[in-house]
Each structure stands twice: as structure tokens, then as C-alpha cells.
PDB file of C-alpha atoms and ligand atoms in Angstrom:
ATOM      1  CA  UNK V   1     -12.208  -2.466  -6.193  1.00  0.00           C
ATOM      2  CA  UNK V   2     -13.213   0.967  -5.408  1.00  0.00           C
ATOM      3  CA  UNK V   3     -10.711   2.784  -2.726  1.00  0.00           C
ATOM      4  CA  UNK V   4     -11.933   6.035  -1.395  1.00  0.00           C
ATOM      5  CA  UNK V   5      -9.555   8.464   0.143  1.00  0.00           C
ATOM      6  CA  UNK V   6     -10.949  10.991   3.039  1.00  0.00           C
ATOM      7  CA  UNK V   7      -8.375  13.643   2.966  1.00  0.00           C
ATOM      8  CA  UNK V   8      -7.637  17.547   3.017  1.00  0.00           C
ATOM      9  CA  UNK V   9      -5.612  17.358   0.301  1.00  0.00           C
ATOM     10  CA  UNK V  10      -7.284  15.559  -2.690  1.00  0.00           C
ATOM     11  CA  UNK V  11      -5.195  16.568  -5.421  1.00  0.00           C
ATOM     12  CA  UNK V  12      -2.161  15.498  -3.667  1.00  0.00           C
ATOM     13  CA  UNK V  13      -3.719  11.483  -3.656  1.00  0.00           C
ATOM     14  CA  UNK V  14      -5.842  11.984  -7.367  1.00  0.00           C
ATOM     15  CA  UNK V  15      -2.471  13.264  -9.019  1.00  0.00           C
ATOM     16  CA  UNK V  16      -0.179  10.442  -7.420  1.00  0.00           C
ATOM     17  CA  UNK V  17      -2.721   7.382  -8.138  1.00  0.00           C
ATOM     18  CA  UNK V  18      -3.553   8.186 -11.915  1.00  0.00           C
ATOM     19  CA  UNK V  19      -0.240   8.026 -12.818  1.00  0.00           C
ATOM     20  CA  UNK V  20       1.407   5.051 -14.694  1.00  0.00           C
ATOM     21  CA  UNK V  21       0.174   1.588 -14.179  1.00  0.00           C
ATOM     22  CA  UNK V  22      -2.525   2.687 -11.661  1.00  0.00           C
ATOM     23  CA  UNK V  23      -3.808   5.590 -14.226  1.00  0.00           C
ATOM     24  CA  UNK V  24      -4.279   2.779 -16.877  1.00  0.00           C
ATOM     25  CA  UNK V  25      -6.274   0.193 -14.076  1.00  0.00           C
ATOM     26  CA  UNK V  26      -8.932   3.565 -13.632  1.00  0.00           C
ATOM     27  CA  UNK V  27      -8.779   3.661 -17.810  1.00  0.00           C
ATOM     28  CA  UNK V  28      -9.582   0.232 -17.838  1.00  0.00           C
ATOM     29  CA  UNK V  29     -12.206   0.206 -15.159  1.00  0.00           C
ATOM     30  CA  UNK V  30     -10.069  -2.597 -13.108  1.00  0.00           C
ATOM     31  CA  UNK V  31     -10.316   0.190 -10.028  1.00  0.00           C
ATOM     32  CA  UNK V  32     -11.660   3.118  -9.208  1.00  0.00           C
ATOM     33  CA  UNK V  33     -10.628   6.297  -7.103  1.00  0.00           C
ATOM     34  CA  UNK V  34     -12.096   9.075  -5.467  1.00  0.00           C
ATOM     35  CA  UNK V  35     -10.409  11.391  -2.983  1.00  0.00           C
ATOM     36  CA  UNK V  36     -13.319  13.088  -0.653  1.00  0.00           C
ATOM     37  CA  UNK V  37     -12.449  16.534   0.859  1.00  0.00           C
ATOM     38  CA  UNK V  38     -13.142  16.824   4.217  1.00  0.00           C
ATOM     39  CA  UNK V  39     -13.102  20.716   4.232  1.00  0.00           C
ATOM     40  CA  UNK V  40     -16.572  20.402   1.598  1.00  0.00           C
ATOM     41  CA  UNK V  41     -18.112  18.677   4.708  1.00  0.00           C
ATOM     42  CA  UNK V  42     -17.422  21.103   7.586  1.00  0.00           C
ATOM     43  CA  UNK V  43     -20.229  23.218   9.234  1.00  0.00           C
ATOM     44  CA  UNK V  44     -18.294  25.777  10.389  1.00  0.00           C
ATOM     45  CA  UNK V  45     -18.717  28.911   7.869  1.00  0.00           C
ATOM     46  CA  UNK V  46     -15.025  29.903   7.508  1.00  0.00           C
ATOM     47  CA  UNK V  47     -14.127  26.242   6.577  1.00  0.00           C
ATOM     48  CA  UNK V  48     -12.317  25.054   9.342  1.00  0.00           C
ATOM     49  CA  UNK V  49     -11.695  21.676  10.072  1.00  0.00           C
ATOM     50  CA  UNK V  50      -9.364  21.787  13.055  1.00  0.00           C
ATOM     51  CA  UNK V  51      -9.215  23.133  16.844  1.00  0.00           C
ATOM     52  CA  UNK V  52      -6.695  23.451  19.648  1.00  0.00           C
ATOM     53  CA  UNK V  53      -6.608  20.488  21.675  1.00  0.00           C
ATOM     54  CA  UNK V  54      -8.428  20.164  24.945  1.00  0.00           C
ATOM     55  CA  UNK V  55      -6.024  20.091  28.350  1.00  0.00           C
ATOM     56  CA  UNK V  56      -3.654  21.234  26.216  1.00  0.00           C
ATOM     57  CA  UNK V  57      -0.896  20.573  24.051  1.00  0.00           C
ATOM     58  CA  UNK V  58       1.416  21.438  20.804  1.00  0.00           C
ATOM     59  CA  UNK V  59      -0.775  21.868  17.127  1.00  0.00           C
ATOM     60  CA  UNK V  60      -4.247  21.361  16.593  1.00  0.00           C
ATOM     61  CA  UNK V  61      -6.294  18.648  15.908  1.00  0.00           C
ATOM     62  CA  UNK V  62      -8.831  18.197  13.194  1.00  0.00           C
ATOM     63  CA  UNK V  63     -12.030  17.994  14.284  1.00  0.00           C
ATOM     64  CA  UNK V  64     -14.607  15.146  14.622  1.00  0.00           C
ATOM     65  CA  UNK V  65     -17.797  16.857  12.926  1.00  0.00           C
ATOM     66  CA  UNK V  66     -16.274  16.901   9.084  1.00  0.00           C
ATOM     67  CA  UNK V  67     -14.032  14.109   9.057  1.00  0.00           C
ATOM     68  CA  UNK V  68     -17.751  11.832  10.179  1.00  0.00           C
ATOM     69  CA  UNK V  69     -19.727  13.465   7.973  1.00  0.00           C
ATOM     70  CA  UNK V  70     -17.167  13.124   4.617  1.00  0.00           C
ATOM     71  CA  UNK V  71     -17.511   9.659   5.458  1.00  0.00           C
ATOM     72  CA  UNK V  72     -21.179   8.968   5.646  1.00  0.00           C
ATOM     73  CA  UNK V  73     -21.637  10.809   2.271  1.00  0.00           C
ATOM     74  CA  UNK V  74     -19.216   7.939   0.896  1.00  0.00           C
ATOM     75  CA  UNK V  75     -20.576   5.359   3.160  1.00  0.00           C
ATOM     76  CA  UNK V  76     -24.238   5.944   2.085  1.00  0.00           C
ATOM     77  CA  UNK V  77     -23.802   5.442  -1.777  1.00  0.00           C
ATOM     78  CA  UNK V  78     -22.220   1.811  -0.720  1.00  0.00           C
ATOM     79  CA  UNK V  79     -24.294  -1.330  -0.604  1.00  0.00           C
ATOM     80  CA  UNK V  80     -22.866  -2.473   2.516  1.00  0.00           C
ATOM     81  CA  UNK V  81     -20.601  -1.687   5.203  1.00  0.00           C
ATOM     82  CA  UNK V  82     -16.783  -0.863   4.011  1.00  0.00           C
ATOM     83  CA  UNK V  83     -13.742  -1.183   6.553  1.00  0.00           C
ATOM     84  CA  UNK V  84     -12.481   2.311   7.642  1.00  0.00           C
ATOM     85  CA  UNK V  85      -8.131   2.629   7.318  1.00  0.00           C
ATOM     86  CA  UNK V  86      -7.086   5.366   9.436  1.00  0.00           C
ATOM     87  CA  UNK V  87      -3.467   5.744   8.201  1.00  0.00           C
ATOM     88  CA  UNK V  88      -1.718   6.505  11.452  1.00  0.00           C
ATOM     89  CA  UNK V  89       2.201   5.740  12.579  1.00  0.00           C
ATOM     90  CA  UNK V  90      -0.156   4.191  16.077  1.00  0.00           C
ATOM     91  CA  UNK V  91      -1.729   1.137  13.662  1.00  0.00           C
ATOM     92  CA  UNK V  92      -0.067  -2.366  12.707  1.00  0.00           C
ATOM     93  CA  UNK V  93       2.690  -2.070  10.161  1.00  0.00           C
ATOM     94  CA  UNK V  94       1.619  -2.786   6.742  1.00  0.00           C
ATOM     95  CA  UNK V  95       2.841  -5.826   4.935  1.00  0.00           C
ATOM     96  CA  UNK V  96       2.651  -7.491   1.623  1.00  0.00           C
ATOM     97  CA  UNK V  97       0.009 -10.453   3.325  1.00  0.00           C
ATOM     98  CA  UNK V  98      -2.405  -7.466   4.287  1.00  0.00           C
ATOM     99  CA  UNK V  99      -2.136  -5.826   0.763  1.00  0.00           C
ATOM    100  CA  UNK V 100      -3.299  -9.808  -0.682  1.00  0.00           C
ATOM    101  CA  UNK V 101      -6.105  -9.586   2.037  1.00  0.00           C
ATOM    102  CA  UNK V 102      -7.589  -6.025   1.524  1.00  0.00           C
ATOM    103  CA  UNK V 103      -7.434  -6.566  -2.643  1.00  0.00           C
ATOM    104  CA  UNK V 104     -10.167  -8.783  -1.724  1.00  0.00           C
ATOM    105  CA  UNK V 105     -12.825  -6.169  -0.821  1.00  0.00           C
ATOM    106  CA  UNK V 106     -15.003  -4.278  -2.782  1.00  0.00           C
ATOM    107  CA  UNK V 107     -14.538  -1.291  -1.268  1.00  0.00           C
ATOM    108  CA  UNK V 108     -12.056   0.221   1.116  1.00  0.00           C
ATOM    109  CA  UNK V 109     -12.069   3.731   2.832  1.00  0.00           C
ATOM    110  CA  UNK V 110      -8.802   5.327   3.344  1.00  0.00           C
ATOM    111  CA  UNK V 111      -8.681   7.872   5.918  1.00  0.00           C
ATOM    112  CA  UNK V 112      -5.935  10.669   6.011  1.00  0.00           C
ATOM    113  CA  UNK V 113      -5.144  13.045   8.861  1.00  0.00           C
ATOM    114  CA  UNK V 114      -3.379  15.664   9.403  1.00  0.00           C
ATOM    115  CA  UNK V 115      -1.893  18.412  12.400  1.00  0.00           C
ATOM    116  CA  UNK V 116      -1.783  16.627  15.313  1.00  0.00           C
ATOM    117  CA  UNK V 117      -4.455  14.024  14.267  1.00  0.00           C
ATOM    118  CA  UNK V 118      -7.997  13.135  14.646  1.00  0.00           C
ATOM    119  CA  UNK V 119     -10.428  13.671  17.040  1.00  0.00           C
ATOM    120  CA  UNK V 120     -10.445  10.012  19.307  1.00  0.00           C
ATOM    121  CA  UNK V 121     -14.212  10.015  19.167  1.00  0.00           C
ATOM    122  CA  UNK V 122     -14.603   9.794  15.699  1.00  0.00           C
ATOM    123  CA  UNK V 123     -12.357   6.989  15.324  1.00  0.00           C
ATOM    124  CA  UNK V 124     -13.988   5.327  17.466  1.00  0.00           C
ATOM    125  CA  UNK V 125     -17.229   5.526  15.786  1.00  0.00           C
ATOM    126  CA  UNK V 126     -15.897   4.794  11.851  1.00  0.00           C
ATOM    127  CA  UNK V 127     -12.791   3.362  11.739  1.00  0.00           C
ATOM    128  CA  UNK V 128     -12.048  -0.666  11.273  1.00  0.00           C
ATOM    129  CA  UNK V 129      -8.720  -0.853  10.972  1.00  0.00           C
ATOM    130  CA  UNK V 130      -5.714   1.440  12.089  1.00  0.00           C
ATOM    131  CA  UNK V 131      -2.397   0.829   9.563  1.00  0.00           C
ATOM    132  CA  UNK V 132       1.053   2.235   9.508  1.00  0.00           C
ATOM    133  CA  UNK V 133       3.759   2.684   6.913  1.00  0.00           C
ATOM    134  CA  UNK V 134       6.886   1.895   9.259  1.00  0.00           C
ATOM    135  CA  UNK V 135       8.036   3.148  12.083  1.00  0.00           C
ATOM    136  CA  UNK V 136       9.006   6.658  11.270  1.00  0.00           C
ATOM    137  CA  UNK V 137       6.375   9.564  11.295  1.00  0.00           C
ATOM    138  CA  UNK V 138       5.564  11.678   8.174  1.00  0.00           C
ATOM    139  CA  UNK V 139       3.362  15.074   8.103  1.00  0.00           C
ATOM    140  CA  UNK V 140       0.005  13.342   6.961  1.00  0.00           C
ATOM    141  CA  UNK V 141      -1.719  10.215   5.981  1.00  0.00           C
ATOM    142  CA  UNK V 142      -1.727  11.177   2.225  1.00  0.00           C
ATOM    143  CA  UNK V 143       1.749   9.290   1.315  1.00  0.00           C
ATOM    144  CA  UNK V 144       1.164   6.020   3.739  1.00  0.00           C
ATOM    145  CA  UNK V 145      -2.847   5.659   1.967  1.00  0.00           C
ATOM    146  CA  UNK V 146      -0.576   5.765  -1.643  1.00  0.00           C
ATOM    147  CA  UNK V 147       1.718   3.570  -0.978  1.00  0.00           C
ATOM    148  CA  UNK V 148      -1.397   1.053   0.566  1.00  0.00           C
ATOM    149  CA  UNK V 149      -3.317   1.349  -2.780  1.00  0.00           C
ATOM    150  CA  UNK V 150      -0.537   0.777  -4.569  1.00  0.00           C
ATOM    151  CA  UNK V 151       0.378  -2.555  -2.700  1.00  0.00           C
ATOM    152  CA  UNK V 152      -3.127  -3.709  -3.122  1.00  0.00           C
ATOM    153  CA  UNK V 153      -4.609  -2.383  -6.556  1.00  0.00           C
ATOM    154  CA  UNK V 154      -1.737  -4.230  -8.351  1.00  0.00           C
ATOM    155  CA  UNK V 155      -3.083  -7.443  -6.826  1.00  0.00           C
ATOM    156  CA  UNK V 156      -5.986  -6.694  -8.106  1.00  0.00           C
ATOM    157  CA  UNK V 157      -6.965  -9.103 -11.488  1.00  0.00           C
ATOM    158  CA  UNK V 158      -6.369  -6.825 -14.796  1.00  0.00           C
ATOM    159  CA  UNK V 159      -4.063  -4.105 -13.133  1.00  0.00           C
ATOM    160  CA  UNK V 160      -0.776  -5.619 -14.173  1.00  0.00           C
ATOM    161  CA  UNK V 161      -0.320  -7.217 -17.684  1.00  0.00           C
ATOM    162  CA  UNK V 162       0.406 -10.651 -16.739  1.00  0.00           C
ATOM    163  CA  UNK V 163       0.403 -12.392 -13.696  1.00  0.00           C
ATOM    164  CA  UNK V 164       3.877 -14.038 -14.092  1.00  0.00           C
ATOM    165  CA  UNK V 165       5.614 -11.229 -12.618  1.00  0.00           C
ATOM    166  CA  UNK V 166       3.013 -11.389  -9.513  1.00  0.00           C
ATOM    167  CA  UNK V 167       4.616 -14.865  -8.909  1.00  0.00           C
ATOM    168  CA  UNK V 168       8.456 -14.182  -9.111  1.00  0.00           C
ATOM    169  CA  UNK V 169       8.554 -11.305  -7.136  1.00  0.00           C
ATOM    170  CA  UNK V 170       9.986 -10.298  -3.453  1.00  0.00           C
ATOM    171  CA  UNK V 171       7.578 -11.317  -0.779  1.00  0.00           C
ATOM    172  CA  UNK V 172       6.298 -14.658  -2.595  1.00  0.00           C
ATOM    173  CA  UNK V 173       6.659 -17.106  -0.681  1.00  0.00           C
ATOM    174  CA  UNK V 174       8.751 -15.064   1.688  1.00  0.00           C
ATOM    175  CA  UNK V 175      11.893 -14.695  -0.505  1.00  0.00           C
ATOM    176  CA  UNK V 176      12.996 -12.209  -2.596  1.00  0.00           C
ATOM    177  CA  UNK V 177      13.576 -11.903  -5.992  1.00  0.00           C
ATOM    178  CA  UNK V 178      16.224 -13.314  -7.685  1.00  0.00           C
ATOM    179  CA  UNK V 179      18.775 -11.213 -10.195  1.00  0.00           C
ATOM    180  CA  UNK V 180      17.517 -10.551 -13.305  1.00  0.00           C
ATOM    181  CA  UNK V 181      19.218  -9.253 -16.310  1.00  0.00           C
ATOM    182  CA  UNK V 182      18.367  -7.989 -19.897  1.00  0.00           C
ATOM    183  CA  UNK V 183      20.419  -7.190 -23.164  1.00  0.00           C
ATOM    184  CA  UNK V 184      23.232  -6.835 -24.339  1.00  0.00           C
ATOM    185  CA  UNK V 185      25.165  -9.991 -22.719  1.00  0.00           C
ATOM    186  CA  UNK V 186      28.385  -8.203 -21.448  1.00  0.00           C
ATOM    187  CA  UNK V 187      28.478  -4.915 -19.701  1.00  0.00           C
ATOM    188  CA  UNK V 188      31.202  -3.253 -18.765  1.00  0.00           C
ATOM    189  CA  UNK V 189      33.102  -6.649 -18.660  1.00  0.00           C
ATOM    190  CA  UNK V 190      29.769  -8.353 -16.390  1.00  0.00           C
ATOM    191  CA  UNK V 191      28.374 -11.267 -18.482  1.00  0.00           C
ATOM    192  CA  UNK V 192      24.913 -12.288 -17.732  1.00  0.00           C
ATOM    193  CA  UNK V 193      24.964 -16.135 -15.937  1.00  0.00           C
ATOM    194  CA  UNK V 194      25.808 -18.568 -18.386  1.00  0.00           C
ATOM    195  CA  UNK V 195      22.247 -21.050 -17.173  1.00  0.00           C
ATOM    196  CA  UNK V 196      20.065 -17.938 -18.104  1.00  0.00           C
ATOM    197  CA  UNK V 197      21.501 -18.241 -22.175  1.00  0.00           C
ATOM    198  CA  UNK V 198      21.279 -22.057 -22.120  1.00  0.00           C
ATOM    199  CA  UNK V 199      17.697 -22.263 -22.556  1.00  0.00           C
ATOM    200  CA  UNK V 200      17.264 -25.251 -20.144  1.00  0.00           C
ATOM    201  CA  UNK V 201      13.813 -23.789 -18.184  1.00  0.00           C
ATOM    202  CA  UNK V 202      14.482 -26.596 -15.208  1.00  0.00           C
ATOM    203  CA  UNK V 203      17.809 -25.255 -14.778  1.00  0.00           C
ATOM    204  CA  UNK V 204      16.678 -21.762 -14.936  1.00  0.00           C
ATOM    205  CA  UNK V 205      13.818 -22.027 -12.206  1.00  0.00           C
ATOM    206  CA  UNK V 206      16.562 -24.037  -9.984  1.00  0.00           C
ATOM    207  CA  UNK V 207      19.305 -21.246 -10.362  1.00  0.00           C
ATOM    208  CA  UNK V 208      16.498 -18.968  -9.598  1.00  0.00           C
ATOM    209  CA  UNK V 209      15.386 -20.362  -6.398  1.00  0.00           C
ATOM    210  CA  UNK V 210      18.859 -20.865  -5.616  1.00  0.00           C
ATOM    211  CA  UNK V 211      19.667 -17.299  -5.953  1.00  0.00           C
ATOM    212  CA  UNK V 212      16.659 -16.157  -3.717  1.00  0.00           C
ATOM    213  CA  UNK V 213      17.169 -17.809  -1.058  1.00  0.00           C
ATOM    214  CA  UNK V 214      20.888 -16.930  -1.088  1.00  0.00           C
ATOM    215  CA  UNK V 215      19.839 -13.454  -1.427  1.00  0.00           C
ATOM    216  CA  UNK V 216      17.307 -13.583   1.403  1.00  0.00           C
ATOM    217  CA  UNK V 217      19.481 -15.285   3.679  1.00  0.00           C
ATOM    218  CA  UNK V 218      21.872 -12.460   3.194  1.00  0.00           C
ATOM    219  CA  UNK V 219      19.924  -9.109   2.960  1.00  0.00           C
ATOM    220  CA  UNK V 220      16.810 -10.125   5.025  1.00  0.00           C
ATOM    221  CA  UNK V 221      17.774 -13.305   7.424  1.00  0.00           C
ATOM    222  CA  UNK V 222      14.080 -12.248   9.521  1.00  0.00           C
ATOM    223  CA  UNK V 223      12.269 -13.748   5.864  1.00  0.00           C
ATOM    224  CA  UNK V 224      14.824 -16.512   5.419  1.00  0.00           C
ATOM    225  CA  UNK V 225      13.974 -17.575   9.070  1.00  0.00           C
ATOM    226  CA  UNK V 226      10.192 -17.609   8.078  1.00  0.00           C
ATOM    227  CA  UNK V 227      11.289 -19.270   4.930  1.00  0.00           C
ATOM    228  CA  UNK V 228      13.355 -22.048   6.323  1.00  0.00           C
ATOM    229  CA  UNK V 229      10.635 -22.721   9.394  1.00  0.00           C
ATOM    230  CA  UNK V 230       7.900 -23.349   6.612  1.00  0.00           C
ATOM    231  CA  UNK V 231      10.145 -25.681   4.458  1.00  0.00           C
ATOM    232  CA  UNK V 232      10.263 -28.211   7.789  1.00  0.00           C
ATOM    233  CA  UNK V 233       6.912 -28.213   8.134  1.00  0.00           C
TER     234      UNK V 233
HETATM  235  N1  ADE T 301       0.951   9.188   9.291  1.00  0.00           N
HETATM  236  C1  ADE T 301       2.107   9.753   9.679  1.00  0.00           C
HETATM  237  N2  ADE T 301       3.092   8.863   9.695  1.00  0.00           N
HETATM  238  C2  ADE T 301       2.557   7.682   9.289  1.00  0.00           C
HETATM  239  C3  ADE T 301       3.063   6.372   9.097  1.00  0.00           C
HETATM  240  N3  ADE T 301       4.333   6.060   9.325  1.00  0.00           N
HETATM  241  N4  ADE T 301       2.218   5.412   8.678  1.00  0.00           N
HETATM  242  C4  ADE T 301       0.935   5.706   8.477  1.00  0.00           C
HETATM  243  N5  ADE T 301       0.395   6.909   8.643  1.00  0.00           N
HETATM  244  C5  ADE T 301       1.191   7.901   9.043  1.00  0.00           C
END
């Protein structure tokens, strides 16, 4: 998977993803990513990339010309047509199911704004797909496009070590994860369950599913209702 990231701050986005488990998958060749500054694409000679907005209005707004051309320098050195992510708190609230379905492409174009926003008539023309975070508002689309890649690279097969922990964890299935706990056995008078020393795998995978669906039932009863609806069927 190659992720490209059209933004006005590139080393904000380059510094974040090649940290950590994400800075070994671009070591390894399992990903790649390349931030694109929209400010090397604008015509204007003082480098501007934003304008007041027409009819008025608070803030500016960045402009259609360099944000279209930054992306047709990425989308020309693709084989085929990519889909377009215009991070924005307007698009459909990101959730694990869309991180499975956009690991599957080979290439996805992130695109970040800033100010006000974008200019509607380039979005128009490029964009595929408009994606929020949540429903809060942050200062630019350089946080929300992390988090995305994040979501999706470590689906991707190589970027995490093994993919046992892809299976356990929250979201699978629509439960969350169950407790887990590690050496020494007590801790501050807290012993680890008794089933998780006994060895017994059968027993263990039971307790397990026990304790997820006891915990989703009690932290997120929205997934426990999805949960419990699927079981019937
Ligand atoms: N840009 C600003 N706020 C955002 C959000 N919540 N999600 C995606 N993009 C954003």
C-alpha cells in the first residue's frame, strides 16, 4: 500500500508516520509514504495558497489551483485511478470496517486542509470519499489522515509481527478485548485469574469470550447490541 498525504505541513505527517511500528512497515517495504506539499504547487509567486472567501465570511480558504495540481503530480505517476480522502469533520465517521476496506487498495490519497477549508470546486473534481475523525473539529486534516493510516497500514499483511493479536483485539467481531495480564502473578495484592495459570487453552478462549462480552455489554452496550443481533441470526 502506498498512502500519499496532500498537505501544507509535510513534516508534521512524515515525522508522526515513521515512528515505531509504522517506521519499521516503510523499513520493510510493507508501505510506503509520501507527504506532497501543496505550497511547491502554487502559481502564485509569493507562495500563497489561500484567499478570503467570496460573499464573505471569517478566515480564508485555501485555494483550488494548488491543492488540484499537487494532486495530479501524484495522480500521474499511478497506474490507475486512486480514491481521493478529504479529511473533513463534514465526511462519514471513520470506523474500524472502513480501515479493513481501504487496506485493500493499492493506493490511497489523503487530502489535508487547512483555514477555513477547501475550495468546493476542487473537491468536486478529485475527491472520492469525504471521512471524519468524530464529531469534534480540530485545526487541520493532518491528525485525522494519521490516525486513518494508522487504522489501515496495521491491517496491512507484514506491518504487525503476527496476526494473532489482529484477531483478539477490540472491534473483532464487534466486542472488545478481554483483560489481559502479564508477570509477576500478584500485584499489589491483585492476582492474575486463576483459568489464565491453569493451562487449559478451551477454558482460556471461553473465559475470554466471556469477559468480552461482559465488558462490551458494560462500556459500549451500542456494540453489544450489534453483537447480540448477529448471534440470532
Ligand atoms: N478536520 C478537522 N476536524 C476534523 C475531524 N474531526 N475529522 C476529520 N478531519 C477534520
Amino acid at each position: 500500500m502506498n498512502f500519499h498525504i496532500l498537505t501544507l505541513f509535510p513534516e508534521m505527517v512524515m515525522q508522526g508516520l515513521h515512528t515505531s511500528i509504522l517506521g519499521r512497515a516503510v523499513e520493510k517495504q510493507c508501505i510506503s509514504i509520501e507527504a506532497v506539499n501543496i505550497r511547491d504547487y502554487t502559481t502564485n509567486k509569493h507562495g500563497k495558497v489561500d484567499d478570503y472567501i467570496y460573499g464573505g465570511g471569517a478566515g480564508m480558504l485555501m485555494q483550488a489551483q494548488p491543492v488540484y495540481d499537487a494532486y495530479q503530480a501524484v495522480a500521474k505517476k499511478l497506474n490507475g485511478p486512486a480514491r481521493v480522502i478529504y479529511v473533513t469533520p463534514q465526511g462519514r465517521v471513520f470506523h474500524q470496517e472502513m480501515a479493513k476496506e481501504l487496506s485493500k487498495e493499492e493506493n490511497l490519497i489523503f487530502l489535508c486542509g487547512h483555514y477555513e477549508g477547501i475550495d468546493e470546486r476542487v473537491l468536486e473534481e478529485i475527491v472520492t470519499d469525504y471521512v471524519s475523525i468524530g464529531d469534534y473539529v480540530l485545526t487541520g486534516g493532518e491528525l485525522p489522515a494519521m490516525v486513518m493510516i494508522d487504522a489501515i497500514a496495521r491491517l496491512i499483511p507484514g506491518v504487525l509481527h503476527n496476526d494473532e493479536s489482529l484477531s483478539a483485539e477490540s472491534f473483532h467481531n464487534d466486542l472488545l478485548e478481554y483483560p489481559q495480564y502479564s508477570r509477576p502473578e500478584i500485584w499489589r495484592d491483585k492476582k492474575v485469574p486463576e483459568i489464565l495459570l491453569s493451562g487449559d487453552h478451551a477454558k482460556v478462549d471461553a473465559w475470554r469470550l466471556t469477559q468480552s462480552i461482559e465488558r462490551t455489554k458494560k462500556l459500549r452496550p451500542d456494540l453489544y447490541e450489534k453483537w447480540a443481533m448477529r448471534q440470532k441470526n
